[in-house]
Coordinates of C-alpha atoms in Angstrom, one line a residue:
M271 CA 2.4 0.9 13.2
Y272 CA 1.4 0.9 9.5
A273 CA 1.3 -2.9 9.8
N274 CA -1.6 -3.0 11.9
E275 CA -4.1 -0.2 9.7
L276 CA -2.3 -2.3 6.7
L277 CA -3.9 -5.4 8.2
D278 CA -7.0 -3.8 9.3
A279 CA -7.6 -2.3 5.6
Y280 CA -7.5 -6.0 4.2
K281 CA -10.1 -6.9 6.8
Q282 CA -12.2 -4.3 6.1
A283 CA -11.6 -4.6 2.4
Q284 CA -12.3 -8.4 2.7
N285 CA -15.4 -7.8 5.0
Y286 CA -13.7 -10.7 7.8
I287 CA -14.3 -10.2 11.2
Q288 CA -11.0 -12.0 12.7
D289 CA -8.2 -11.8 12.0
K290 CA -7.7 -15.8 11.9
Q291 CA -9.3 -15.5 8.4
I292 CA -6.3 -12.9 7.2
A293 CA -4.4 -15.3 8.7
H294 CA -5.0 -18.0 6.6
D295 CA -4.8 -15.8 3.7
L296 CA -1.3 -15.3 4.3
N297 CA -0.5 -19.0 4.9
L298 CA 0.4 -17.7 8.2
S299 CA -0.8 -19.0 11.7
P300 CA -2.9 -16.9 13.9
Q301 CA -0.2 -16.7 16.2
K302 CA 2.3 -15.2 14.2
L303 CA -0.9 -12.6 13.1
S304 CA -0.8 -11.7 16.8
K305 CA 3.1 -11.1 16.6
I306 CA 2.5 -8.4 13.7
R307 CA 0.0 -6.8 16.4
K308 CA 2.0 -7.1 18.5
G309 CA 5.0 -5.6 16.6
V310 CA 7.0 -8.6 17.8
R311 CA 7.1 -9.4 14.0
Y312 CA 6.8 -7.2 11.0
V313 CA 5.2 -7.8 7.6
S314 CA 7.2 -8.9 4.8
D315 CA 7.4 -6.9 1.5
E316 CA 5.4 -10.0 -0.5
E317 CA 2.8 -9.8 2.5
A318 CA 2.7 -6.4 2.4
I319 CA 2.0 -6.0 -1.2
F320 CA -0.6 -9.1 -1.3
L321 CA -2.3 -7.0 1.8
A322 CA -2.3 -3.4 0.2
T323 CA -3.3 -5.3 -3.6
N324 CA -6.4 -6.3 -2.1
A325 CA -6.9 -3.4 -0.1
G326 CA -6.9 -1.1 -2.7
I327 CA -4.2 0.7 -1.7
D328 CA -0.7 1.7 -3.4
P329 CA 2.1 -1.5 -2.8
E330 CA 4.5 0.8 -3.1
L331 CA 2.9 2.8 -0.2
A332 CA 2.2 -0.3 1.7
L333 CA 6.2 -1.2 1.2
L334 CA 7.5 2.2 2.7
G335 CA 5.1 2.2 5.7
C336 CA 6.2 -1.2 6.6
H337 CA 10.0 -0.2 6.1
A338 CA 9.5 2.4 8.7
D339 CA 7.5 0.0 11.0
R340 CA 11.1 -2.5 10.7
N341 CA 13.2 0.6 12.0
D342 CA 13.9 0.8 15.4
N343 CA 16.3 3.5 14.8
P344 CA 14.0 6.7 15.3
S345 CA 15.4 8.9 13.6
I346 CA 15.7 6.4 10.3
K347 CA 12.1 5.8 11.3
A348 CA 10.9 9.2 10.9
M349 CA 12.8 9.5 7.3
W350 CA 10.8 6.5 6.2
E351 CA 7.8 7.9 7.6
S352 CA 8.4 11.0 5.6
I353 CA 8.9 9.8 2.2
A354 CA 5.8 8.0 2.8
K355 CA 3.8 11.2 3.7
K356 CA 5.5 12.4 0.4
Y357 CA 4.7 9.8 -2.1
N358 CA 1.3 9.5 -0.9
G359 CA 0.5 13.4 -0.8
L360 CA 2.2 14.3 -4.2
G361 CA -1.0 12.9 -6.3
L362 CA 1.9 11.5 -8.8
R363 CA -0.8 9.5 -11.0
G364 CA -2.6 13.2 -11.7
I365 CA 0.4 15.0 -12.6
S366 CA 2.3 12.0 -15.1
M367 CA -1.5 11.7 -16.7
V368 CA -1.2 15.8 -17.2
C369 CA 2.1 15.4 -18.2
G370 CA 1.3 13.0 -20.7
G371 CA -1.9 14.0 -22.0
L372 CA -0.1 17.7 -23.2
A373 CA 2.6 15.2 -24.7
M374 CA 0.3 13.9 -27.2
W375 CA -2.0 17.5 -27.7
I376 CA 1.7 18.7 -28.1
G377 CA 2.4 15.9 -31.1
S378 CA -0.9 16.3 -32.6
P379 CA -3.9 18.3 -31.3
A380 CA -6.9 16.1 -32.9
D381 CA -5.9 13.0 -32.7
A382 CA -5.3 13.5 -29.1
M383 CA -8.6 15.8 -27.7
A384 CA -10.1 12.4 -29.8
K385 CA -7.9 10.2 -27.3
C386 CA -9.0 12.9 -24.5
A387 CA -12.3 12.4 -25.0
L388 CA -12.2 8.2 -25.4
C389 CA -10.2 8.5 -22.1
T390 CA -12.8 11.2 -20.1
L391 CA -15.8 8.5 -20.8
C392 CA -13.5 5.1 -19.6

């Protein structure tokens, strides 16, 4: 269940010891958080984004995982999980950075080299 992984990642990022600390941050009762852990209740989209952002996880990936958790149909759940795995493995940020760099280089090579050097140093 992805919700537990997301909660654990947030708990670790915040150096929390107990789940009731997470519940306080989410403005939930500890009982509701316990229901999330057991799979009785699901993490809302807003909660997933909050947890992911503060745990250093891509919010889009967190939403994909939480939507996979919500679906009871095994084949649809498998499709959501497959989408999440593909998205996570693509490294889209790296691809878009390379494409942007190539576009800048084609436009004006000298200016692009200077910007590339500055980006590398930052």
